Amino acid sequence: MSKTATLNRATGITTVFIISAPSGSGKSTLVCELMKRIPDLYFSVSYTTRPPRGQETDGNEYHFISRAEFERRLANDEFLESAEVFGNYYGTHRSELDRARAARADLVLDIDVQGARQLKGRISEAVSIFILPPSRQVLEERLRARSQDSETVIERRLKEAAEEIRNYSQYDYLLVNREVQASTDTLVSIVRSVRSRRDRMEQQIRPILETFEDGRNKS
Ligand code: 5GP
């Protein structure tokens, strides 16, 4: 059996939600709101070689590791997907999917367009969502408002955003983030509608179907 088929089967009732967006489009806030609103969602904590920023702590936002350790794990085939983004390595460890499955939860991945492509190739029924800012101008304003970055970094991020946005057509769902509340509602609806799909509901409705079977036997 191919590796892809094994992974597809292995996901069972766990749906993998891939969320990508250019830096500054409000993705982290939306993912955070989504996790608050929907139960049984498990956020995948990636491995990265970039140093922690601000309040970030190991094992919380990321597992922070050295390049040598990342390369060792990569050679060991420990990652479901991995990519080099802004000069640093990022990767999703296979155990994240196992943990979500064991908890009978869905898995949410915040990964870049390269990682999204790799994962879709491996888990074809993964659901991918791309978040766009309403315009380049709004993205620029948001990046400046964060005032975390220098002018050069802002220019670089805008160029990178243009690159990433070019890949929108590889995603299943597109979300224009104009306003947090409305965008969160849309994200929540996407997750809920996937959870209502027949293949996901089949096990759940079995006991209901059985009550009708019983009724037929009685009549
Ligand atoms: P940041 O360093 O700003 O947290 O993330 C930079 C980029 O790396 C973001 O686009 C984020 O989605 C992406 N990223 C984070 N974790 C992973 C991962 O495990 N795999 C891939 N392919 N991209 C990731």
Short mmCIF file of N, CA and C and ligand atoms in Angstrom, two decimals, residues 19-23 27 44-48 50 53 56 62 81-86 88-93 109-116 118 157 164, ligand 1:
data_model
loop_
_atom_site.label_atom_id
_atom_site.label_comp_id
_atom_site.label_asym_id
_atom_site.label_seq_id
_atom_site.Cartn_x
_atom_site.Cartn_y
_atom_site.Cartn_z
N ILE A 19 -4.45 25.76 7.66
CA ILE A 19 -4.75 27.20 7.53
C ILE A 19 -3.46 27.93 7.18
N SER A 20 -3.50 28.66 6.05
CA SER A 20 -2.33 29.44 5.63
C SER A 20 -2.76 30.88 5.37
N ALA A 21 -1.81 31.78 5.52
CA ALA A 21 -2.08 33.19 5.26
C ALA A 21 -0.78 33.96 5.27
N PRO A 22 -0.71 35.05 4.53
CA PRO A 22 0.50 35.86 4.63
C PRO A 22 0.61 36.51 6.00
N SER A 23 1.83 36.79 6.41
CA SER A 23 2.08 37.44 7.69
C SER A 23 1.35 38.78 7.75
N LYS A 27 -4.13 35.85 10.85
CA LYS A 27 -4.34 34.41 10.97
C LYS A 27 -4.30 33.92 12.43
N SER A 44 -1.86 21.96 16.19
CA SER A 44 -0.57 21.31 15.98
C SER A 44 0.58 22.27 16.31
N VAL A 45 1.42 21.87 17.24
CA VAL A 45 2.59 22.69 17.60
C VAL A 45 3.77 22.22 16.77
N SER A 46 4.23 23.10 15.89
CA SER A 46 5.31 22.75 14.96
C SER A 46 6.69 22.79 15.61
N TYR A 47 7.63 22.20 14.91
CA TYR A 47 9.05 22.34 15.27
C TYR A 47 9.63 23.45 14.40
N THR A 48 10.50 24.27 14.98
CA THR A 48 11.16 25.30 14.16
C THR A 48 12.59 25.55 14.64
N ARG A 50 13.74 28.65 14.17
CA ARG A 50 13.85 30.09 14.45
C ARG A 50 13.82 30.32 15.96
N ARG A 53 10.23 34.40 19.86
CA ARG A 53 9.99 35.85 19.80
C ARG A 53 9.16 36.24 21.01
N GLU A 56 6.98 34.04 23.55
CA GLU A 56 6.89 32.63 23.12
C GLU A 56 7.73 31.72 24.03
N TYR A 62 5.73 26.87 19.60
CA TYR A 62 6.58 25.98 18.80
C TYR A 62 7.43 25.13 19.73
N GLU A 81 5.21 17.03 7.13
CA GLU A 81 5.59 18.01 6.11
C GLU A 81 6.62 18.92 6.74
N SER A 82 7.42 19.56 5.89
CA SER A 82 8.37 20.53 6.42
C SER A 82 8.74 21.51 5.31
N ALA A 83 9.20 22.68 5.72
CA ALA A 83 9.57 23.68 4.72
C ALA A 83 10.57 24.66 5.32
N GLU A 84 11.27 25.35 4.42
CA GLU A 84 12.14 26.43 4.88
C GLU A 84 11.39 27.73 4.58
N VAL A 85 11.11 28.48 5.64
CA VAL A 85 10.36 29.74 5.49
C VAL A 85 11.20 30.86 6.12
N PHE A 86 11.40 31.94 5.37
CA PHE A 86 12.20 33.08 5.85
C PHE A 86 13.54 32.62 6.43
N ASN A 88 14.34 29.86 7.94
CA ASN A 88 14.29 28.91 9.05
C ASN A 88 13.49 27.68 8.66
N TYR A 89 13.82 26.55 9.30
CA TYR A 89 13.05 25.33 9.05
C TYR A 89 11.81 25.30 9.94
N TYR A 90 10.72 24.75 9.37
CA TYR A 90 9.49 24.52 10.13
C TYR A 90 9.00 23.13 9.74
N GLY A 91 8.43 22.40 10.70
CA GLY A 91 7.89 21.09 10.35
C GLY A 91 6.81 20.62 11.31
N THR A 92 5.88 19.83 10.76
CA THR A 92 4.81 19.23 11.56
C THR A 92 5.21 17.81 11.91
N HIS A 93 5.32 17.53 13.19
CA HIS A 93 5.73 16.19 13.61
C HIS A 93 4.57 15.20 13.44
N LEU A 109 -3.68 22.97 11.56
CA LEU A 109 -2.29 23.27 11.25
C LEU A 109 -2.16 24.68 10.71
N ASP A 110 -1.28 25.47 11.31
CA ASP A 110 -0.98 26.81 10.79
C ASP A 110 0.36 26.66 10.07
N ILE A 111 0.29 26.45 8.76
CA ILE A 111 1.52 26.19 8.00
C ILE A 111 1.54 27.00 6.71
N ASP A 112 2.70 27.07 6.09
CA ASP A 112 2.84 27.90 4.89
C ASP A 112 2.37 27.13 3.63
N VAL A 113 2.43 27.81 2.49
CA VAL A 113 1.89 27.22 1.26
C VAL A 113 2.66 25.97 0.81
N GLN A 114 3.96 25.92 1.06
CA GLN A 114 4.74 24.73 0.67
C GLN A 114 4.30 23.52 1.49
N GLY A 115 4.15 23.75 2.81
CA GLY A 115 3.72 22.67 3.70
C GLY A 115 2.31 22.22 3.35
N ALA A 116 1.44 23.18 3.02
CA ALA A 116 0.05 22.86 2.67
C ALA A 116 0.03 21.94 1.45
N GLN A 118 2.41 19.90 0.41
CA GLN A 118 2.92 18.56 0.79
C GLN A 118 1.85 17.74 1.52
N ARG A 157 8.06 41.53 3.83
CA ARG A 157 6.82 40.78 4.13
C ARG A 157 5.75 41.03 3.06
N GLU A 164 2.87 34.45 -1.73
CA GLU A 164 1.98 33.44 -1.12
C GLU A 164 0.58 33.51 -1.70
P1 5GP B 1 6.36 32.55 12.19
O1 5GP B 1 7.83 32.36 12.28
O2 5GP B 1 5.97 33.98 11.87
O3 5GP B 1 5.64 32.01 13.41
O4 5GP B 1 5.85 31.66 10.97
C1 5GP B 1 6.33 31.89 9.70
C2 5GP B 1 5.57 31.02 8.71
O5 5GP B 1 5.87 29.64 8.93
C3 5GP B 1 4.05 31.15 8.78
O6 5GP B 1 3.56 31.28 7.45
C4 5GP B 1 3.60 29.84 9.36
O7 5GP B 1 2.32 29.46 8.89
C5 5GP B 1 4.66 28.91 8.83
N1 5GP B 1 4.78 27.69 9.63
C6 5GP B 1 4.68 27.53 10.96
N2 5GP B 1 4.83 26.25 11.31
C7 5GP B 1 4.99 25.56 10.17
C8 5GP B 1 5.18 24.16 9.86
O8 5GP B 1 5.22 23.28 10.71
N3 5GP B 1 5.33 23.84 8.55
C9 5GP B 1 5.30 24.77 7.56
N4 5GP B 1 5.43 24.35 6.30
N5 5GP B 1 5.13 26.08 7.80
C10 5GP B 1 4.98 26.48 9.09
#
